[in-house]
Amino acid sequence: MEQRLRRATRGRVAALATLGLMLATGFVAGAAPVQAADTNLVVNGGFEDGLANWFVNNGNAADGAQLSATSDAFSGATAAHVTNRATTGSGPMQDLSGKVQAGQAYTLTARIKYANESGPATKQFFATMHYGGGTYTNLVSVTATKGQWAQFSGTFTIPATQSVSTARLFFETPWTSTPSTDPALHLMDFTLDDVSVVGAAPPAPASKTIEVVGKLPGEHNPLIGHKFGADGFGLVHDGRVYMYMTNDTQGYAPNPTTGVSPGINYGDINQITVISSEDLVNWTDHGEIQVAGPNGVAPFTANSWAPGITKKVVNGVEKFFLYYANGGGSSNVITGASPLGPWTSERTSTLIDGRTPGAEAVAWKFDPAPFVDDDGQPYLYFGGGPASTSMPPAERFNNPKNIRSIELGDDMVSTEGTAAVVDAPVAFEAGHVFKRQGKYYFSYSSHFGGNDFGGSQQPLPGYPGGGQIGYMISDGPMSWPKEAYAGVLFPNQSQFFGAGTGGNNHQSVFEFGGKYYFTYHAPTLNKRINGNTTQGYRSPHIQELTFNPDGTIQQVVGTYAGVDQVRDFDPYRVFEAETFGWSKGVATTKVDGGSAQFGGAAPNLVVRDVDNGDWTALSSVDFGDSGARSLTARVRALAAGGQIQVRLDDVNGPVVGTVAVDTPVGQWAEVSAELTGVSGVHDVYFTYTGPAGADLFEIDTWAFQSATVDLPVTVTASTRCVGGTAYVAVQARNDHDAPVGVSMETPYGSRSFAAVAPGANAYQSFTTRAGSVPAGSATVRVTGAIGGQDVTTVRTVQHPAGTCGG
Ligand SMILES: [Ca+2]
Ligand SMILES: [Ca+2]
Ligand SMILES: [Ca+2]
């Protein structure tokens, strides 16, 4: 028996004292496996794919070691070699979470060798499972002879009561608290090969698909009904709003029978969910960024809560900086080449932590929110949690001084100087800053009181109650005395959405199209799934933010109606099918390859879990007076007999076209159908039919074709100044798959381009020969061929007035 408990000094708890799960260590030759199934759960156990799927034990920050591929293999060409071991737990690790099951028996085999000259003649090694937290269990042991390959071979049974949501297999030497006193005995390098864990096949993952209609047709909150998302932070870029959210869906695991998930576990969350919209009602799902964890962009972080994002030109390149909370203890940042990535980590350690000057007394160094001022100077706001116990009790409650502001470096991934106190009344978390008409606005979430906030819990007059969004107004981004407090901007969401929707909140503010918008979360989708007993899974909401003449904010009222759609949806382009105004019964998944709409470097998702009776819908689609001729979809049939019905304005509205998904099963293909009577502005419902009980198909993109055959071209016009002279600049991008001719006409001249290549731009800047230009228009005529027919498309584009200074 090799099972034993690690001492508390190693941060492990005594969870397994009597479980008797160490079985038959090493010596079961000839014994039949307990399990009849013989699935090997270890990937790349022979290391013939190098170190793929393996990493160094990350259960303990001090367990850092180096893993390399070696040709000194027991079999095949490669094995894994571990060096620079700092603790006895330093060793190769593979994550078997989601594969091993409680109550099941497994057979483990592996080959191991050590050869250090100063080492002992024989040495015991363990295969150990880390079940998360402080729970470690030795599974199988072997005693190796120096310089020779030894074989692990044994079975182990996971106790029926063991939580296996985290299950990481690793190899190590027997524990001692001070291995450095005799490194030759305890910290030798070793080599591992041919690892297998054979037993019951992994359980099919429980479906996370939201079966209810989580966002009701006609309503605009929550923003999406097919997944969760919390702590939303809005970014406006290039005519779109991007929302970055804590991926509350990550740990969502509804029981297949009851439909009820265990309560949310923030510790499970290491991804950030991204959605975007150009109209605030139809949202495109961009999937999740794997930010933290062993395979994350920043693998030195474990969690990715409460994102905050901004953009800045650094060294001439526009970059996107995505900040997030690495649990409560620290905050970090990753860098994107676009709002949709690709993402990289410029840092190898956390940005905000216990070493950050001025943050020493902050209990939770989390919730980082960036703000770039008009002069380009960036700032970061962070912090929260219980007030310092060294403060007087009354002050701990009313003015806990637990939030900070700090300057960011020009690189956006470092801080400068010392953090300053944000003295926000009754503050708890979720600091955020925006600027309007020269004034800075700091908003935050207030605490719920309790012992953490001292004995005297009498709120000062006007101060916020628990779980509310308060705000302050200041003339400077680092100046937040308590006198700047301006009131409650948003009461707790339960005041609007009722039982089951209480809890914390986290807000942001963005300006879009001349209006201000307020983002917050509420577990409204969770409530639609489970009624008033919710499990903490939160959904993003948006309301408009309006200001009084004195600059104070009118208190926001939370509604399911949400905000107005700011523009009609343009159907005459290829757009992602994972764009919904509303949906029922579908899910999304990321697929290889880039996005047809957002570019090859952007992630692409498809709509999946499409059953008979499921549907997706788009709000307020403008088909124009002449209307749509046809619909094209890129689909992958999964069963014969599936169809896509197109309906207008209601899920039960008349069918105006039917796409037969009759392409070969399993292959991506384009399918299309003619449409009748589709013109003007309508909500569009895609309703899915086919054999019951089967996944019908997946959908990647949609495109409607105009009844007026039209060459796809994107035309823009702007005004600019060169040397005090106003110019009208006209650009036409050829979105067609063949060359087109382009001619541009303006009051200031005209120009023709003979053959503009697919994807290329025709561009001309026309001088007005004057210092200013009134608003006006340019006409762009595009000629080309579609299906052998010559087609001319004429576009008129407006440009604004412009006056050149000086
Ligand atoms: Ca091998
Ligand atoms: Ca479904
Ligand atoms: Ca897609």
mmCIF file of C-alpha atoms in Angstrom, residues 394-670:
data_model
loop_
_atom_site.group_PDB
_atom_site.id
_atom_site.type_symbol
_atom_site.label_atom_id
_atom_site.label_comp_id
_atom_site.label_asym_id
_atom_site.label_seq_id
_atom_site.Cartn_x
_atom_site.Cartn_y
_atom_site.Cartn_z
ATOM 1 C CA ALA A 394 -17.286 52.452 10.450
ATOM 2 C CA GLU A 395 -14.798 53.336 7.745
ATOM 3 C CA ARG A 396 -14.404 49.689 6.754
ATOM 4 C CA PHE A 397 -18.113 49.591 5.976
ATOM 5 C CA ASN A 398 -18.666 52.957 4.330
ATOM 6 C CA ASN A 399 -15.282 53.811 2.833
ATOM 7 C CA PRO A 400 -13.346 50.559 2.557
ATOM 8 C CA LYS A 401 -10.665 52.046 0.232
ATOM 9 C CA ASN A 402 -10.295 48.674 -1.476
ATOM 10 C CA ILE A 403 -10.113 49.847 -5.111
ATOM 11 C CA ARG A 404 -7.122 51.392 -6.872
ATOM 12 C CA SER A 405 -6.184 53.374 -9.958
ATOM 13 C CA ILE A 406 -2.746 53.145 -11.525
ATOM 14 C CA GLU A 407 -1.053 54.407 -14.677
ATOM 15 C CA LEU A 408 -0.256 51.855 -17.329
ATOM 16 C CA GLY A 409 2.974 52.021 -19.299
ATOM 17 C CA ASP A 410 2.870 53.019 -22.941
ATOM 18 C CA ASP A 411 3.197 49.316 -23.791
ATOM 19 C CA MET A 412 -0.118 48.703 -21.967
ATOM 20 C CA VAL A 413 1.305 45.570 -20.335
ATOM 21 C CA SER A 414 3.172 47.230 -17.457
ATOM 22 C CA THR A 415 2.270 49.670 -14.689
ATOM 23 C CA GLU A 416 3.967 52.900 -13.742
ATOM 24 C CA GLY A 417 4.228 54.520 -10.346
ATOM 25 C CA THR A 418 2.103 53.800 -7.335
ATOM 26 C CA ALA A 419 -1.564 52.877 -7.265
ATOM 27 C CA ALA A 420 -3.888 55.507 -5.766
ATOM 28 C CA VAL A 421 -6.927 54.852 -3.596
ATOM 29 C CA VAL A 422 -10.365 55.108 -5.167
ATOM 30 C CA ASP A 423 -12.452 56.028 -2.131
ATOM 31 C CA ALA A 424 -15.746 54.726 -3.475
ATOM 32 C CA PRO A 425 -18.482 54.453 -0.821
ATOM 33 C CA VAL A 426 -19.407 50.895 0.224
ATOM 34 C CA ALA A 427 -17.211 49.638 -2.616
ATOM 35 C CA PHE A 428 -16.778 45.941 -3.263
ATOM 36 C CA GLU A 429 -15.582 45.303 -6.829
ATOM 37 C CA ALA A 430 -16.056 46.032 -10.547
ATOM 38 C CA GLY A 431 -14.417 49.450 -10.922
ATOM 39 C CA HIS A 432 -14.849 51.008 -14.369
ATOM 40 C CA VAL A 433 -14.084 54.439 -15.858
ATOM 41 C CA PHE A 434 -15.378 56.298 -18.897
ATOM 42 C CA LYS A 435 -15.116 59.949 -19.917
ATOM 43 C CA ARG A 436 -17.848 62.254 -21.189
ATOM 44 C CA GLN A 437 -17.636 65.958 -21.916
ATOM 45 C CA GLY A 438 -14.381 66.332 -19.999
ATOM 46 C CA LYS A 439 -15.664 64.577 -16.859
ATOM 47 C CA TYR A 440 -14.480 61.181 -15.646
ATOM 48 C CA TYR A 441 -17.053 58.693 -14.379
ATOM 49 C CA PHE A 442 -16.064 55.846 -12.052
ATOM 50 C CA SER A 443 -18.704 53.188 -11.455
ATOM 51 C CA TYR A 444 -18.441 50.124 -9.210
ATOM 52 C CA SER A 445 -20.394 47.428 -7.430
ATOM 53 C CA SER A 446 -21.149 47.879 -3.720
ATOM 54 C CA HIS A 447 -20.659 45.243 -1.033
ATOM 55 C CA PHE A 448 -23.333 43.316 0.834
ATOM 56 C CA GLY A 449 -21.869 43.962 4.264
ATOM 57 C CA GLY A 450 -21.086 41.144 6.661
ATOM 58 C CA ASN A 451 -18.291 40.458 9.085
ATOM 59 C CA ASP A 452 -15.633 41.232 6.510
ATOM 60 C CA PHE A 453 -16.650 44.862 6.669
ATOM 61 C CA GLY A 454 -16.412 45.446 10.377
ATOM 62 C CA GLY A 455 -18.791 45.773 13.272
ATOM 63 C CA SER A 456 -20.399 49.138 12.594
ATOM 64 C CA GLN A 457 -22.564 48.635 9.534
ATOM 65 C CA GLN A 458 -24.564 51.831 9.413
ATOM 66 C CA PRO A 459 -24.521 53.223 5.894
ATOM 67 C CA LEU A 460 -24.073 56.968 5.605
ATOM 68 C CA PRO A 461 -27.043 58.867 4.145
ATOM 69 C CA GLY A 462 -27.231 58.457 0.368
ATOM 70 C CA TYR A 463 -24.633 55.704 0.221
ATOM 71 C CA PRO A 464 -25.527 52.607 -1.828
ATOM 72 C CA GLY A 465 -27.139 49.488 -0.425
ATOM 73 C CA GLY A 466 -25.805 45.999 -1.077
ATOM 74 C CA GLY A 467 -25.079 44.800 -4.592
ATOM 75 C CA GLN A 468 -25.770 48.109 -6.333
ATOM 76 C CA ILE A 469 -23.815 50.002 -8.963
ATOM 77 C CA GLY A 470 -22.693 53.349 -7.562
ATOM 78 C CA TYR A 471 -20.788 56.039 -9.376
ATOM 79 C CA MET A 472 -18.514 59.034 -8.890
ATOM 80 C CA ILE A 473 -17.700 62.049 -11.085
ATOM 81 C CA SER A 474 -14.251 63.619 -11.137
ATOM 82 C CA ASP A 475 -12.093 66.056 -13.059
ATOM 83 C CA GLY A 476 -9.140 63.655 -13.082
ATOM 84 C CA PRO A 477 -8.682 59.954 -13.841
ATOM 85 C CA MET A 478 -6.628 59.360 -10.664
ATOM 86 C CA SER A 479 -8.589 61.618 -8.327
ATOM 87 C CA TRP A 480 -11.404 59.779 -6.544
ATOM 88 C CA PRO A 481 -12.077 61.221 -3.063
ATOM 89 C CA LYS A 482 -15.283 60.114 -1.381
ATOM 90 C CA GLU A 483 -16.743 63.551 -2.110
ATOM 91 C CA ALA A 484 -16.842 62.591 -5.812
ATOM 92 C CA TYR A 485 -19.617 60.097 -5.046
ATOM 93 C CA ALA A 486 -22.665 60.926 -7.178
ATOM 94 C CA GLY A 487 -25.234 58.251 -6.362
ATOM 95 C CA VAL A 488 -26.597 54.877 -7.390
ATOM 96 C CA LEU A 489 -26.538 54.323 -11.106
ATOM 97 C CA PHE A 490 -28.214 50.920 -11.073
ATOM 98 C CA PRO A 491 -29.986 49.177 -8.188
ATOM 99 C CA ASN A 492 -29.626 45.457 -7.763
ATOM 100 C CA GLN A 493 -30.950 43.585 -10.814
ATOM 101 C CA SER A 494 -33.313 41.545 -8.628
ATOM 102 C CA GLN A 495 -35.378 44.722 -8.250
ATOM 103 C CA PHE A 496 -36.266 44.394 -11.944
ATOM 104 C CA PHE A 497 -36.030 40.683 -12.705
ATOM 105 C CA GLY A 498 -37.339 39.226 -9.467
ATOM 106 C CA ALA A 499 -36.671 36.130 -7.421
ATOM 107 C CA GLY A 500 -33.553 34.192 -8.295
ATOM 108 C CA THR A 501 -31.769 37.069 -10.024
ATOM 109 C CA GLY A 502 -29.969 38.652 -7.068
ATOM 110 C CA GLY A 503 -26.269 38.481 -6.440
ATOM 111 C CA ASN A 504 -23.357 40.550 -7.590
ATOM 112 C CA ASN A 505 -23.078 42.687 -10.683
ATOM 113 C CA HIS A 506 -20.395 44.042 -12.960
ATOM 114 C CA GLN A 507 -20.931 46.875 -15.406
ATOM 115 C CA SER A 508 -19.327 48.754 -18.239
ATOM 116 C CA VAL A 509 -20.266 51.826 -20.279
ATOM 117 C CA PHE A 510 -19.598 52.433 -23.966
ATOM 118 C CA GLU A 511 -20.556 55.061 -26.513
ATOM 119 C CA PHE A 512 -21.936 53.855 -29.834
ATOM 120 C CA GLY A 513 -23.518 55.942 -32.552
ATOM 121 C CA GLY A 514 -23.763 58.995 -30.289
ATOM 122 C CA LYS A 515 -25.544 57.211 -27.437
ATOM 123 C CA TYR A 516 -24.202 55.812 -24.178
ATOM 124 C CA TYR A 517 -24.927 52.253 -23.150
ATOM 125 C CA PHE A 518 -24.694 50.467 -19.804
ATOM 126 C CA THR A 519 -23.846 46.771 -19.636
ATOM 127 C CA TYR A 520 -24.636 44.563 -16.642
ATOM 128 C CA HIS A 521 -25.522 40.969 -15.972
ATOM 129 C CA ALA A 522 -28.454 39.107 -14.481
ATOM 130 C CA PRO A 523 -29.166 35.363 -14.269
ATOM 131 C CA THR A 524 -32.254 35.759 -16.429
ATOM 132 C CA LEU A 525 -31.479 32.884 -18.803
ATOM 133 C CA ASN A 526 -30.772 30.665 -15.790
ATOM 134 C CA LYS A 527 -34.192 31.742 -14.458
ATOM 135 C CA ARG A 528 -35.907 30.851 -17.731
ATOM 136 C CA ILE A 529 -34.312 27.406 -17.575
ATOM 137 C CA ASN A 530 -34.830 26.618 -13.893
ATOM 138 C CA GLY A 531 -37.403 29.028 -12.523
ATOM 139 C CA ASN A 532 -36.779 31.086 -9.413
ATOM 140 C CA THR A 533 -34.181 28.683 -8.021
ATOM 141 C CA THR A 534 -31.144 29.672 -10.041
ATOM 142 C CA GLN A 535 -27.615 28.312 -9.888
ATOM 143 C CA GLY A 536 -25.679 31.534 -10.443
ATOM 144 C CA TYR A 537 -25.214 31.401 -14.233
ATOM 145 C CA ARG A 538 -25.356 34.981 -15.463
ATOM 146 C CA SER A 539 -26.379 36.574 -18.764
ATOM 147 C CA PRO A 540 -25.370 39.856 -20.415
ATOM 148 C CA HIS A 541 -27.802 42.775 -20.624
ATOM 149 C CA ILE A 542 -27.605 46.305 -22.057
ATOM 150 C CA GLN A 543 -29.637 49.444 -21.268
ATOM 151 C CA GLU A 544 -29.261 52.951 -22.590
ATOM 152 C CA LEU A 545 -27.563 55.466 -20.292
ATOM 153 C CA THR A 546 -28.991 58.982 -20.206
ATOM 154 C CA PHE A 547 -27.563 62.058 -18.532
ATOM 155 C CA ASN A 548 -29.063 65.040 -16.784
ATOM 156 C CA PRO A 549 -27.987 68.521 -17.893
ATOM 157 C CA ASP A 550 -25.618 68.734 -14.906
ATOM 158 C CA GLY A 551 -23.802 65.581 -16.019
ATOM 159 C CA THR A 552 -25.320 63.260 -13.427
ATOM 160 C CA ILE A 553 -26.750 59.996 -14.658
ATOM 161 C CA GLN A 554 -30.412 59.056 -14.694
ATOM 162 C CA GLN A 555 -30.767 55.833 -12.752
ATOM 163 C CA VAL A 556 -30.944 52.868 -15.113
ATOM 164 C CA VAL A 557 -34.039 50.674 -15.163
ATOM 165 C CA GLY A 558 -33.384 47.056 -16.088
ATOM 166 C CA THR A 559 -35.787 45.631 -18.669
ATOM 167 C CA TYR A 560 -36.145 42.570 -20.849
ATOM 168 C CA ALA A 561 -36.971 44.963 -23.701
ATOM 169 C CA GLY A 562 -33.422 46.322 -23.589
ATOM 170 C CA VAL A 563 -32.223 48.867 -26.141
ATOM 171 C CA ASP A 564 -33.504 49.779 -29.586
ATOM 172 C CA GLN A 565 -31.953 48.085 -32.601
ATOM 173 C CA VAL A 566 -29.696 50.826 -33.962
ATOM 174 C CA ARG A 567 -29.770 49.764 -37.621
ATOM 175 C CA ASP A 568 -31.457 47.183 -39.775
ATOM 176 C CA PHE A 569 -29.571 44.012 -40.577
ATOM 177 C CA ASP A 570 -27.971 43.803 -44.052
ATOM 178 C CA PRO A 571 -28.756 40.374 -45.548
ATOM 179 C CA TYR A 572 -26.946 40.824 -48.858
ATOM 180 C CA ARG A 573 -23.530 39.523 -47.835
ATOM 181 C CA VAL A 574 -22.021 36.362 -46.446
ATOM 182 C CA PHE A 575 -22.604 36.465 -42.701
ATOM 183 C CA GLU A 576 -22.013 33.994 -39.932
ATOM 184 C CA ALA A 577 -24.916 31.674 -39.120
ATOM 185 C CA GLU A 578 -23.885 31.955 -35.475
ATOM 186 C CA THR A 579 -25.524 35.391 -35.544
ATOM 187 C CA PHE A 580 -28.826 35.426 -33.679
ATOM 188 C CA GLY A 581 -31.466 37.879 -32.677
ATOM 189 C CA TRP A 582 -33.253 34.941 -31.035
ATOM 190 C CA SER A 583 -32.847 31.168 -31.050
ATOM 191 C CA LYS A 584 -34.230 27.913 -29.701
ATOM 192 C CA GLY A 585 -32.513 24.633 -28.961
ATOM 193 C CA VAL A 586 -29.262 25.207 -30.803
ATOM 194 C CA ALA A 587 -25.659 25.465 -29.675
ATOM 195 C CA THR A 588 -22.464 26.656 -31.303
ATOM 196 C CA THR A 589 -19.008 25.192 -31.628
ATOM 197 C CA LYS A 590 -15.706 26.470 -32.933
ATOM 198 C CA VAL A 591 -14.367 24.867 -36.097
ATOM 199 C CA ASP A 592 -11.016 24.993 -37.840
ATOM 200 C CA GLY A 593 -10.367 27.721 -40.363
ATOM 201 C CA GLY A 594 -11.134 31.409 -40.242
ATOM 202 C CA SER A 595 -14.349 33.340 -40.553
ATOM 203 C CA ALA A 596 -15.919 34.101 -43.925
ATOM 204 C CA GLN A 597 -17.235 37.375 -42.483
ATOM 205 C CA PHE A 598 -14.494 38.469 -40.086
ATOM 206 C CA GLY A 599 -11.394 37.188 -41.863
ATOM 207 C CA GLY A 600 -9.070 34.230 -41.852
ATOM 208 C CA ALA A 601 -7.449 35.158 -38.544
ATOM 209 C CA ALA A 602 -10.784 35.377 -36.711
ATOM 210 C CA PRO A 603 -12.380 32.324 -35.120
ATOM 211 C CA ASN A 604 -15.273 30.663 -36.895
ATOM 212 C CA LEU A 605 -18.172 28.878 -35.257
ATOM 213 C CA VAL A 606 -21.019 26.813 -36.619
ATOM 214 C CA VAL A 607 -24.549 26.275 -35.376
ATOM 215 C CA ARG A 608 -24.906 22.739 -34.064
ATOM 216 C CA ASP A 609 -27.366 20.590 -32.149
ATOM 217 C CA VAL A 610 -29.988 21.410 -34.785
ATOM 218 C CA ASP A 611 -33.016 19.227 -34.158
ATOM 219 C CA ASN A 612 -36.425 19.106 -35.748
ATOM 220 C CA GLY A 613 -38.312 22.099 -34.332
ATOM 221 C CA ASP A 614 -35.241 24.171 -33.421
ATOM 222 C CA TRP A 615 -34.855 27.610 -34.948
ATOM 223 C CA THR A 616 -32.718 30.723 -35.152
ATOM 224 C CA ALA A 617 -33.864 34.207 -36.073
ATOM 225 C CA LEU A 618 -32.593 37.634 -37.112
ATOM 226 C CA SER A 619 -34.227 40.875 -36.037
ATOM 227 C CA SER A 620 -35.229 43.642 -38.450
ATOM 228 C CA VAL A 621 -33.603 42.561 -41.694
ATOM 229 C CA ASP A 622 -33.836 45.097 -44.540
ATOM 230 C CA PHE A 623 -34.430 43.347 -47.863
ATOM 231 C CA GLY A 624 -35.059 46.620 -49.705
ATOM 232 C CA ASP A 625 -37.904 47.458 -52.050
ATOM 233 C CA SER A 626 -36.891 44.985 -54.725
ATOM 234 C CA GLY A 627 -36.397 42.207 -52.202
ATOM 235 C CA ALA A 628 -34.418 38.986 -52.011
ATOM 236 C CA ARG A 629 -34.256 36.445 -54.797
ATOM 237 C CA SER A 630 -32.656 33.548 -52.946
ATOM 238 C CA LEU A 631 -30.869 32.295 -49.846
ATOM 239 C CA THR A 632 -27.595 30.408 -49.799
ATOM 240 C CA ALA A 633 -26.301 28.518 -46.755
ATOM 241 C CA ARG A 634 -23.086 26.668 -46.061
ATOM 242 C CA VAL A 635 -24.114 23.515 -44.251
ATOM 243 C CA ARG A 636 -22.902 20.083 -43.248
ATOM 244 C CA ALA A 637 -25.629 17.474 -43.433
ATOM 245 C CA LEU A 638 -25.652 15.013 -40.535
ATOM 246 C CA ALA A 639 -28.814 13.144 -41.520
ATOM 247 C CA ALA A 640 -30.868 12.738 -44.670
ATOM 248 C CA GLY A 641 -34.077 14.704 -45.054
ATOM 249 C CA GLY A 642 -33.220 17.932 -43.261
ATOM 250 C CA GLN A 643 -34.704 21.220 -44.399
ATOM 251 C CA ILE A 644 -34.333 24.905 -43.600
ATOM 252 C CA GLN A 645 -37.572 26.852 -43.833
ATOM 253 C CA VAL A 646 -37.449 30.620 -44.146
ATOM 254 C CA ARG A 647 -40.294 32.501 -42.476
ATOM 255 C CA LEU A 648 -40.992 36.162 -41.922
ATOM 256 C CA ASP A 649 -41.826 37.959 -38.656
ATOM 257 C CA ASP A 650 -42.911 34.946 -36.608
ATOM 258 C CA VAL A 651 -41.671 31.437 -35.942
ATOM 259 C CA ASN A 652 -45.037 30.263 -37.280
ATOM 260 C CA GLY A 653 -45.158 32.777 -40.122
ATOM 261 C CA PRO A 654 -45.673 31.723 -43.740
ATOM 262 C CA VAL A 655 -42.804 29.828 -45.351
ATOM 263 C CA VAL A 656 -41.242 31.993 -48.065
ATOM 264 C CA GLY A 657 -38.572 29.513 -49.094
ATOM 265 C CA THR A 658 -37.311 26.025 -48.249
ATOM 266 C CA VAL A 659 -33.698 24.917 -48.477
ATOM 267 C CA ALA A 660 -33.276 21.172 -48.855
ATOM 268 C CA VAL A 661 -30.158 20.001 -47.057
ATOM 269 C CA ASP A 662 -29.692 17.096 -49.452
ATOM 270 C CA THR A 663 -25.927 17.178 -49.749
ATOM 271 C CA PRO A 664 -23.697 14.232 -48.769
ATOM 272 C CA VAL A 665 -23.775 13.513 -45.035
ATOM 273 C CA GLY A 666 -20.680 14.685 -43.212
ATOM 274 C CA GLN A 667 -19.469 17.077 -45.896
ATOM 275 C CA TRP A 668 -19.598 20.855 -45.978
ATOM 276 C CA ALA A 669 -21.524 22.140 -48.990
ATOM 277 C CA GLU A 670 -23.494 25.131 -50.211
#
